[in-house]
JSON list of C-alpha atoms in Angstrom, two decimals:
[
{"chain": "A", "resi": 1, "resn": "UNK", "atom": "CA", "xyz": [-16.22, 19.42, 7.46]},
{"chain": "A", "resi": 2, "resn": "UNK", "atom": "CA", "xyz": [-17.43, 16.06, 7.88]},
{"chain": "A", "resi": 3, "resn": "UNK", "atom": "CA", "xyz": [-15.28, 13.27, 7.38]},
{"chain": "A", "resi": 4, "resn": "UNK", "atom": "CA", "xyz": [-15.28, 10.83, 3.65]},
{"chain": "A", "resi": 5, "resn": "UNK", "atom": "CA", "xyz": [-14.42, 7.12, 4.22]},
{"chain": "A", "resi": 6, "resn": "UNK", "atom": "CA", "xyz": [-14.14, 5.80, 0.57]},
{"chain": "A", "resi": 7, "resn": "UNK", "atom": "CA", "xyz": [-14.79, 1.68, 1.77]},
{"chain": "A", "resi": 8, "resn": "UNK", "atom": "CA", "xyz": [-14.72, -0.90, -0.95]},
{"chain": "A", "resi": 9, "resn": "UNK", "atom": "CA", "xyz": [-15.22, -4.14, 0.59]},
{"chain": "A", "resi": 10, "resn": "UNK", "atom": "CA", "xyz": [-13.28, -6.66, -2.01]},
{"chain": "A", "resi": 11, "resn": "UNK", "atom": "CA", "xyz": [-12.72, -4.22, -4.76]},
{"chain": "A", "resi": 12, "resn": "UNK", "atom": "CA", "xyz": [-12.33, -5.19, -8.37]},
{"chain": "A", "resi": 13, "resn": "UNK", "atom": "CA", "xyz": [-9.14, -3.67, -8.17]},
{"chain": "A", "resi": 14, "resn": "UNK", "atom": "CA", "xyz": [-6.67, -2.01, -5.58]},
{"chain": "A", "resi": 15, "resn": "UNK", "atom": "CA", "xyz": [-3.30, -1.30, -6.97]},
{"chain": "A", "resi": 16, "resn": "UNK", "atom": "CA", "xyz": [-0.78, 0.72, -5.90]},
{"chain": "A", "resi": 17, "resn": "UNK", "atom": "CA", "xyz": [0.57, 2.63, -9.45]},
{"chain": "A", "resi": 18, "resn": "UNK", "atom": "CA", "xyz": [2.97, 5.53, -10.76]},
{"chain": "A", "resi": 19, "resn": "UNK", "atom": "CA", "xyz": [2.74, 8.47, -13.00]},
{"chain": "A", "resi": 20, "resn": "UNK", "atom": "CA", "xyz": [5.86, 9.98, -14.27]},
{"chain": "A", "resi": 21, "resn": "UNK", "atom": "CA", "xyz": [9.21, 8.53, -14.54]},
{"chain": "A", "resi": 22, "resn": "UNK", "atom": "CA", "xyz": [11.82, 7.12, -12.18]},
{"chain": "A", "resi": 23, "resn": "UNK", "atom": "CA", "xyz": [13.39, 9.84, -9.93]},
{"chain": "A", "resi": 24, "resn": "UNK", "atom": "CA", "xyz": [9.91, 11.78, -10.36]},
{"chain": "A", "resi": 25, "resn": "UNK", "atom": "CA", "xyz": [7.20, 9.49, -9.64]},
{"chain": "A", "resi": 26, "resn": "UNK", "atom": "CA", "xyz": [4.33, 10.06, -7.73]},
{"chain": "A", "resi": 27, "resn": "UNK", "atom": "CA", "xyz": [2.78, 6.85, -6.05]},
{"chain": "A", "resi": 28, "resn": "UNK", "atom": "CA", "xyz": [-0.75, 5.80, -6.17]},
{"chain": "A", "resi": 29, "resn": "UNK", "atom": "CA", "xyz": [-3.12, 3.97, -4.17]},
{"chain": "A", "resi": 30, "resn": "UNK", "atom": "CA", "xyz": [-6.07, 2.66, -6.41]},
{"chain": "A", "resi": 31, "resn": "UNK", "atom": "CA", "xyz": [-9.13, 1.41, -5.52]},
{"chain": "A", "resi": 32, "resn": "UNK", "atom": "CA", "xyz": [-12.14, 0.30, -7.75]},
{"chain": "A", "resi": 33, "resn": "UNK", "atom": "CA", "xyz": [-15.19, -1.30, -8.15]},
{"chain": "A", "resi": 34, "resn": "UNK", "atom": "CA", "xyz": [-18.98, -1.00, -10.04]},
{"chain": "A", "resi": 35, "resn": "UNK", "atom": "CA", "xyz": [-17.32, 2.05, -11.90]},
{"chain": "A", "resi": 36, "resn": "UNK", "atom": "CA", "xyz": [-16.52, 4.24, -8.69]},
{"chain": "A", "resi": 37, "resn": "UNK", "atom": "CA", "xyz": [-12.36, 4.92, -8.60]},
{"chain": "A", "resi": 38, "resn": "UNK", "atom": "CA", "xyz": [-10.75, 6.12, -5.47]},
{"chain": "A", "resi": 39, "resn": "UNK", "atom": "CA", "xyz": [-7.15, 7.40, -5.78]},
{"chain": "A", "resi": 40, "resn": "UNK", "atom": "CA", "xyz": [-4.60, 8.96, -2.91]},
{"chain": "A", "resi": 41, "resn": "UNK", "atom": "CA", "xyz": [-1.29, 9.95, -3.47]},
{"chain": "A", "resi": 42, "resn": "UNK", "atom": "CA", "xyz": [1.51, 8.67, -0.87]},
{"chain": "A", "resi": 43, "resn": "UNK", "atom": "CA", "xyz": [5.50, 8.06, -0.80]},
{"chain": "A", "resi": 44, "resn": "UNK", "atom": "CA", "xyz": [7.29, 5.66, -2.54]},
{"chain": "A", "resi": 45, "resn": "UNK", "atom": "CA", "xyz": [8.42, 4.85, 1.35]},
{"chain": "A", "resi": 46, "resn": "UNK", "atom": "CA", "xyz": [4.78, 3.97, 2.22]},
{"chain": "A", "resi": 47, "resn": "UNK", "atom": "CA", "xyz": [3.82, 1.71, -0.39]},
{"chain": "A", "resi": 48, "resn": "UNK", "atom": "CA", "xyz": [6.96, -0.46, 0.03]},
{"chain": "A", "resi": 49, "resn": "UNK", "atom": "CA", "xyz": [6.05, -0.09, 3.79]},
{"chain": "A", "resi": 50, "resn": "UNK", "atom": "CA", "xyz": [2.80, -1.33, 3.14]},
{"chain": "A", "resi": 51, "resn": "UNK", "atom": "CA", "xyz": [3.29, -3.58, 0.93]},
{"chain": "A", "resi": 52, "resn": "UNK", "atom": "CA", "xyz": [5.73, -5.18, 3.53]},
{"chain": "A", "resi": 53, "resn": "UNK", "atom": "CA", "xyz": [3.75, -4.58, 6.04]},
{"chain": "A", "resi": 54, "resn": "UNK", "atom": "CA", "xyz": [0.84, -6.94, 4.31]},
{"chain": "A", "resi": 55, "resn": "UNK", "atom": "CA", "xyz": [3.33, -10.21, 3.96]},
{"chain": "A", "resi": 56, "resn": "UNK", "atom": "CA", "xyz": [4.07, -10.41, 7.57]},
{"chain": "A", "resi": 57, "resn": "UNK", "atom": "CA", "xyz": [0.38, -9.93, 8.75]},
{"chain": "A", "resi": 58, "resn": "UNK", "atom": "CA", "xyz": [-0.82, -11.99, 6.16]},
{"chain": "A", "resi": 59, "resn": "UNK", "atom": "CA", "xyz": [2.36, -14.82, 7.23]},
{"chain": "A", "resi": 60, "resn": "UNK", "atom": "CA", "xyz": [1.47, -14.55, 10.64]},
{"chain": "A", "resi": 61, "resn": "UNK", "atom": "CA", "xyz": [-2.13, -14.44, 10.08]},
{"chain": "A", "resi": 62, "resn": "UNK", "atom": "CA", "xyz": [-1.72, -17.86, 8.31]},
{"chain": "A", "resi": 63, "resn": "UNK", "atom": "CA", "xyz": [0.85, -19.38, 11.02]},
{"chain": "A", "resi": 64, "resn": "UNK", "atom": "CA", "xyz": [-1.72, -18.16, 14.11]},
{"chain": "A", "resi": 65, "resn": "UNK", "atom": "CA", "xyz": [-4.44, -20.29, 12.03]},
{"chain": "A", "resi": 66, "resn": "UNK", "atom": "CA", "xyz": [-2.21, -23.39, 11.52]},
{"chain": "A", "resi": 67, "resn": "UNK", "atom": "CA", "xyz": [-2.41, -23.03, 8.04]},
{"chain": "A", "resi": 68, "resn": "UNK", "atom": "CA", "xyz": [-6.16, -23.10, 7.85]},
{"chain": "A", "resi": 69, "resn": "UNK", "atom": "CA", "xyz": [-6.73, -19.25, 7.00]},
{"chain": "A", "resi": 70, "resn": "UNK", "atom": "CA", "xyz": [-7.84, -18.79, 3.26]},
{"chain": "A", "resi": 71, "resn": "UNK", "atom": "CA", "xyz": [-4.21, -17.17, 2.42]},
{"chain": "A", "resi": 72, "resn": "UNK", "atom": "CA", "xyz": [-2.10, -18.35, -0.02]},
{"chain": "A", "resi": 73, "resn": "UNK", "atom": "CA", "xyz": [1.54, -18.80, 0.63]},
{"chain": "A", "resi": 74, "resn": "UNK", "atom": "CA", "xyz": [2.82, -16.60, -2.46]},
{"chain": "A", "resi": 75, "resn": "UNK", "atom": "CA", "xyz": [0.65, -14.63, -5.04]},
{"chain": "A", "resi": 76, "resn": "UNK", "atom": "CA", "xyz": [-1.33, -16.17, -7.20]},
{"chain": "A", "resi": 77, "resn": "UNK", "atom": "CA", "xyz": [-0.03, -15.79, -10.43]},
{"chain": "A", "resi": 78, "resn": "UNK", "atom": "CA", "xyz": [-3.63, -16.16, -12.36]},
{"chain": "A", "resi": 79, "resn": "UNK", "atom": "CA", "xyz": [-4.33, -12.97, -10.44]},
{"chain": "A", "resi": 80, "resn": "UNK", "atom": "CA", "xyz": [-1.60, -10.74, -10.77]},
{"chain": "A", "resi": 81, "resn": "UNK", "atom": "CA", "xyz": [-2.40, -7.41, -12.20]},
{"chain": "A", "resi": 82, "resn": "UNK", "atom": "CA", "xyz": [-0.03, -5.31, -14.31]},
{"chain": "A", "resi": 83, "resn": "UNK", "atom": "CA", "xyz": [-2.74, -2.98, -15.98]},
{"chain": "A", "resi": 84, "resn": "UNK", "atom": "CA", "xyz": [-1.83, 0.77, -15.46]},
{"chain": "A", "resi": 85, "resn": "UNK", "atom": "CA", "xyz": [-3.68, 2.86, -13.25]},
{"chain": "A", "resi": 86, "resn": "UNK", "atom": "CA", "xyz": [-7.22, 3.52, -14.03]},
{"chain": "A", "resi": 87, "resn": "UNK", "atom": "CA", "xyz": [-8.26, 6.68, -15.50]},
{"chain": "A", "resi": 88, "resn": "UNK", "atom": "CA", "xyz": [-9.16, 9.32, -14.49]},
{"chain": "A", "resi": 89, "resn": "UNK", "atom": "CA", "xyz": [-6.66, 9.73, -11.87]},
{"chain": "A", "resi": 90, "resn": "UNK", "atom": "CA", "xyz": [-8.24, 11.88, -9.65]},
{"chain": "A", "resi": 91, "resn": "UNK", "atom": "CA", "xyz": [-6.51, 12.61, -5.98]},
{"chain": "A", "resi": 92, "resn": "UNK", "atom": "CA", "xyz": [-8.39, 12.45, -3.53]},
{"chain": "A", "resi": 93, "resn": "UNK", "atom": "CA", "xyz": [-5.90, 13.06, -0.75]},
{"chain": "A", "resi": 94, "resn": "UNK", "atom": "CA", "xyz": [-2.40, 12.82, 0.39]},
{"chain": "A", "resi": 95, "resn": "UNK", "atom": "CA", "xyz": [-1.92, 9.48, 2.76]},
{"chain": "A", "resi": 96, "resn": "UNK", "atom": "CA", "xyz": [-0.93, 10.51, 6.22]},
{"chain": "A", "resi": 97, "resn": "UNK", "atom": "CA", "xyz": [-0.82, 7.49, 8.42]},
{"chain": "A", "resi": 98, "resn": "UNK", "atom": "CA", "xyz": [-2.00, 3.66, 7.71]},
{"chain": "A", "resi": 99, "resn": "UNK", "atom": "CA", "xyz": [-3.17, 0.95, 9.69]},
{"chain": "A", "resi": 100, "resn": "UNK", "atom": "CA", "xyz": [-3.73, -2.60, 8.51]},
{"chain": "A", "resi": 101, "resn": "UNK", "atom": "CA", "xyz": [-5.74, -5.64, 10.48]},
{"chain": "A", "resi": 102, "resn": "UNK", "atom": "CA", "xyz": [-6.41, -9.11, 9.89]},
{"chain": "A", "resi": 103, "resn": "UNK", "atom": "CA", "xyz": [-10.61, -10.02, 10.18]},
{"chain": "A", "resi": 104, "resn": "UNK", "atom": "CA", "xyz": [-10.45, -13.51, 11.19]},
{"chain": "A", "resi": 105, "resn": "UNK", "atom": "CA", "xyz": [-14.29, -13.58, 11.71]},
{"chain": "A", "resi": 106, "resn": "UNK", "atom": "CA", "xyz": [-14.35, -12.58, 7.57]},
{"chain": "A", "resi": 107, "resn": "UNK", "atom": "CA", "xyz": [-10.81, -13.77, 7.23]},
{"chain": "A", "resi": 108, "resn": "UNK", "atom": "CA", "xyz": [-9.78, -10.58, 5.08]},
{"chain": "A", "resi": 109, "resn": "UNK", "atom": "CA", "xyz": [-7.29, -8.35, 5.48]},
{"chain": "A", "resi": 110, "resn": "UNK", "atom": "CA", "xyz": [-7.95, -4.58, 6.37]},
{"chain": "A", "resi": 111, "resn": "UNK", "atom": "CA", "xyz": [-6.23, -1.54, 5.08]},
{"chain": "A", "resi": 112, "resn": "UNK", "atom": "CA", "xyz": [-7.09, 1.92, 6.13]},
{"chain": "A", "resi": 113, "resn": "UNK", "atom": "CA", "xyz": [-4.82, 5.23, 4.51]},
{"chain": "A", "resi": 114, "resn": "UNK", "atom": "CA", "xyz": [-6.06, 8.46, 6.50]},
{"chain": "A", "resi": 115, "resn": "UNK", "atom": "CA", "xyz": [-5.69, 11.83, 4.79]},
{"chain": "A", "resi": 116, "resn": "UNK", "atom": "CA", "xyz": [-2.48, 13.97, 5.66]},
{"chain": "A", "resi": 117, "resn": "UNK", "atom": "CA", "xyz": [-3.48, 16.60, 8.31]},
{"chain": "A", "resi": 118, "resn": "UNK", "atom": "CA", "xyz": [-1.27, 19.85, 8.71]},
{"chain": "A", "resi": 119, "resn": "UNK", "atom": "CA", "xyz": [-0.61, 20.62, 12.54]},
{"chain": "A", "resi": 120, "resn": "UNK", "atom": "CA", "xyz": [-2.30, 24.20, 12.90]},
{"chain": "A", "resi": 121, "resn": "UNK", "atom": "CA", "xyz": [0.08, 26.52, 14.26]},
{"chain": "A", "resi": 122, "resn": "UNK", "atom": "CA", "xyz": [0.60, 26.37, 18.36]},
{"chain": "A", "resi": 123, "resn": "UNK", "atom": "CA", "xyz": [-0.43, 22.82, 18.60]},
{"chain": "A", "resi": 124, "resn": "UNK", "atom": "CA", "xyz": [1.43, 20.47, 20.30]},
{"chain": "A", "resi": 125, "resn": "UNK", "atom": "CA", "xyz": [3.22, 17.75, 17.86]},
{"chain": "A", "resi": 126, "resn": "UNK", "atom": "CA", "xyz": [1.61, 14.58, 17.82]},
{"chain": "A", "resi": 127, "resn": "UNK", "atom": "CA", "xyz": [-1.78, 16.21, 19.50]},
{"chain": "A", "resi": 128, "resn": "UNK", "atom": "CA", "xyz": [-4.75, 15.19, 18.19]},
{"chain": "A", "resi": 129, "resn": "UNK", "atom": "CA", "xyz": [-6.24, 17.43, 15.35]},
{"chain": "A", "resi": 130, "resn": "UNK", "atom": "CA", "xyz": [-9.59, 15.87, 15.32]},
{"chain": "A", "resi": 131, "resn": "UNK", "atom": "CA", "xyz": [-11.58, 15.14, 18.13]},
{"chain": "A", "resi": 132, "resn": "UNK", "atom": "CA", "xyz": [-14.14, 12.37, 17.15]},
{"chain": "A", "resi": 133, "resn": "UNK", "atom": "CA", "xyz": [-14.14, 9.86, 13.91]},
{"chain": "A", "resi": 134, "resn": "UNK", "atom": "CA", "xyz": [-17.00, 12.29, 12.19]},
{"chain": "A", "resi": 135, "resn": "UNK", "atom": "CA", "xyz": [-14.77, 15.15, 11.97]},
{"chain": "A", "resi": 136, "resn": "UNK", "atom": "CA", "xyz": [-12.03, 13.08, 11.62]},
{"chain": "A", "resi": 137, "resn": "UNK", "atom": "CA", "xyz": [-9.58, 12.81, 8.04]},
{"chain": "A", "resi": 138, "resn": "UNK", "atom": "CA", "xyz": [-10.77, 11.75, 4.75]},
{"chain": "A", "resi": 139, "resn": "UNK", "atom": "CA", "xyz": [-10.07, 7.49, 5.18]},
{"chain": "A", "resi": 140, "resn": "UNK", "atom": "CA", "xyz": [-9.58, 5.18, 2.27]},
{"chain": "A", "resi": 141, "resn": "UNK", "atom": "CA", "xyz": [-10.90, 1.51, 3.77]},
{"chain": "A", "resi": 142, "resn": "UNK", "atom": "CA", "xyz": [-10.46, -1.73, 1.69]},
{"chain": "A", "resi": 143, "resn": "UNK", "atom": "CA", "xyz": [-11.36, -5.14, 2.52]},
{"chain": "A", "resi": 144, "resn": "UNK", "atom": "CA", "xyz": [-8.83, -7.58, 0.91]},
{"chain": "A", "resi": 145, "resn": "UNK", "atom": "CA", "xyz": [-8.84, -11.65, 0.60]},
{"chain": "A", "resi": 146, "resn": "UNK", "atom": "CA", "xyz": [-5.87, -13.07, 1.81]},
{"chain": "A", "resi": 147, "resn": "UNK", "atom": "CA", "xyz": [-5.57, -13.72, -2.17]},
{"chain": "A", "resi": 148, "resn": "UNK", "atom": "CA", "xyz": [-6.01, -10.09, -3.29]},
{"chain": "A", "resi": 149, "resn": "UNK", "atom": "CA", "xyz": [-3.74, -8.97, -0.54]},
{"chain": "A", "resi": 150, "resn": "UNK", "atom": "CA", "xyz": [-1.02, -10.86, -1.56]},
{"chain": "A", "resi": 151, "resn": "UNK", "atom": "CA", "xyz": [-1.17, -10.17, -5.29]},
{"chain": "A", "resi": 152, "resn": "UNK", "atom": "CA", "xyz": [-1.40, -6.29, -4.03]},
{"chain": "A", "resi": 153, "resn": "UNK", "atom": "CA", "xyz": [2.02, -6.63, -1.83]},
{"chain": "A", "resi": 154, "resn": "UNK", "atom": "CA", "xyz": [3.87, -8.40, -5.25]},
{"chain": "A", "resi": 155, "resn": "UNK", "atom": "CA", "xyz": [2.69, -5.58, -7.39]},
{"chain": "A", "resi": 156, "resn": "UNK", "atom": "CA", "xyz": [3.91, -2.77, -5.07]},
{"chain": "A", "resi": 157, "resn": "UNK", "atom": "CA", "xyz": [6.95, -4.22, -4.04]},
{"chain": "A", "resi": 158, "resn": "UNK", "atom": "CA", "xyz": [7.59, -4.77, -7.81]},
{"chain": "A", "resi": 159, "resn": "UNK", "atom": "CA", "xyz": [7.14, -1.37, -8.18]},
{"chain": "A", "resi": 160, "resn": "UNK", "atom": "CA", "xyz": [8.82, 0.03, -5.73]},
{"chain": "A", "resi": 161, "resn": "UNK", "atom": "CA", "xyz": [11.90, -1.58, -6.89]},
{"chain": "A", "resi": 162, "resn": "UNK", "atom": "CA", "xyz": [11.05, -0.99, -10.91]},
{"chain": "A", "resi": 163, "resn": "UNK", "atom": "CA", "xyz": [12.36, 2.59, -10.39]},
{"chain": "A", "resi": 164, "resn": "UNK", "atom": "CA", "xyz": [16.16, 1.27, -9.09]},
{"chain": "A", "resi": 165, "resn": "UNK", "atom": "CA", "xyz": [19.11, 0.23, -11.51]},
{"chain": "A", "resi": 166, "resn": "UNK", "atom": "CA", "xyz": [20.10, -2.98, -11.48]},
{"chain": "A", "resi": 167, "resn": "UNK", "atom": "CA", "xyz": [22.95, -4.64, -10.06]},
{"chain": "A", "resi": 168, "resn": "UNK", "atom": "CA", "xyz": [25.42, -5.78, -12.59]},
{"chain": "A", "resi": 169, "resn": "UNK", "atom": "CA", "xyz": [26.22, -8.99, -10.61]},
{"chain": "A", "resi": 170, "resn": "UNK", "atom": "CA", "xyz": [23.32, -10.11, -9.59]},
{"chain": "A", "resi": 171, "resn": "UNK", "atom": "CA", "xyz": [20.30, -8.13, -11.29]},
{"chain": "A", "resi": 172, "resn": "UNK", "atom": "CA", "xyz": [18.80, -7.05, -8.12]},
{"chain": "A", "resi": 173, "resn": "UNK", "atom": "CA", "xyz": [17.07, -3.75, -7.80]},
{"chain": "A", "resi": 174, "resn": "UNK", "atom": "CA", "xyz": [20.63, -1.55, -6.38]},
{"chain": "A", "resi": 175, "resn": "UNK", "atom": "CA", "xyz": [18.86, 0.24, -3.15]},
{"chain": "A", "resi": 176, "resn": "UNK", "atom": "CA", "xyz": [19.77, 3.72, -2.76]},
{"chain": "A", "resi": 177, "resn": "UNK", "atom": "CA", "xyz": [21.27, 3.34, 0.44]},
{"chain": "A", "resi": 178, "resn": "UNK", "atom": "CA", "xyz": [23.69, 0.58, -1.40]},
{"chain": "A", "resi": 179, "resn": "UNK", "atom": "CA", "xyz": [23.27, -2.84, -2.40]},
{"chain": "A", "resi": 180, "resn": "UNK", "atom": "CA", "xyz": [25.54, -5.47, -0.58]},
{"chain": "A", "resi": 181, "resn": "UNK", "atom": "CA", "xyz": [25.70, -7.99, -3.51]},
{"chain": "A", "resi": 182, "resn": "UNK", "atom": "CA", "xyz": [24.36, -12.16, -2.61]},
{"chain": "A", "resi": 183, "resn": "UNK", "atom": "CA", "xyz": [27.25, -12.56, -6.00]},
{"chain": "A", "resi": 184, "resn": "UNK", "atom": "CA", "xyz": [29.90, -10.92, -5.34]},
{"chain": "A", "resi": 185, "resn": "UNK", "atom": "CA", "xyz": [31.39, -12.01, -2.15]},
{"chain": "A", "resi": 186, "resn": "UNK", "atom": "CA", "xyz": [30.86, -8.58, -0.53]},
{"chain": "A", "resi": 187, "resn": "UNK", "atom": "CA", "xyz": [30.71, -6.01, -3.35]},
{"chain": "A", "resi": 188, "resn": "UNK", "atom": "CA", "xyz": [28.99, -3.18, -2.54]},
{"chain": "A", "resi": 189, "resn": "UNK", "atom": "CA", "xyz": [27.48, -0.24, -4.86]}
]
């Protein structure tokens, strides 16, 4: 079957999102624009991944330009969006892997989430399933402004750590590994 890149090249929207609650949430990627929605379900440990992923190309992207990139330090606040997911939420696939790039020639960031492929039996892990980019795995590509990008790593990282009790020194999001507290010379949870 051929493959189906879903591109949106500076979307309306793209959010990362969650249905359900905390301890059973499934995690969204959400793109949108001119009434077309593209949605692909992923792990909670790829959007905060991604999401960190985007701040250090983004910072680096801005430090190899001297400052002159179109990339604000922080996320715009006029542009943050805290709207739900748009409906319907209809999966299109599972994310396997990711990839992100800066475009310096368009100065926007890219993000590419491939479609989760199942190794057939006998094959070799880590051999490739597909042989050539048409018969490749379903792609989600978005095109991002150094603007939208950072407003999309806030969000998810936000989210990510929405789901997490809070410290009761400090108010930080307790990680589930444990949470070595900035308050309380050394208290760990």
């Amino acid at each position: 079957m051929p493959r189906q890149v879903h591109f949106y090249d500076q979307p309306e929207r793209f959010v990362a999102g969650t249905v359900g609650q905390p301890g059973a949430r499934a995690f969204y990627l959400q793109a949108s624009a001119r009434g077309r929605i593209t949605s692909v379900l992923l792990e909670k440990t790829q959007v905060a991944a991604l999401a960190e992923r985007i701040e250090e190309v983004l910072d680096e992207a801005l430090r190899r330009s001297g400052g002159e990139a179109a990339i604000p330090a922080g996320a715009p606040q006029e542009l943050l969006d805290t709207a739900p997911l748009d409906l319907p939420l209809e999966q299109e696939f599972r994310v396997g892997t990711m990839a992100l790039a800066w475009d310096t020639v368009d100065s926007c960031l890219v993000v590419e989430a491939q479609a989760l492929i199942e190794e057939e039996e006998g094959e070799e892990e880590g051999a490739a399933v597909f042989e050539d980019d048409e018969n490749g795995p379903d792609m989600l590509r978005v095109r991002l402004s150094g603007a939208m990008a950072r407003v999309f790593a806030r969000r998810a990282l936000d989210l990510v750590a929405a789901g997490r009790k809070p410290c009761p020194f400090c108010n930080l999001p307790l990680d589930p590994e444990g949470h070595l507290c900035p308050r309380a010379n050394g208290y760990r949870r």
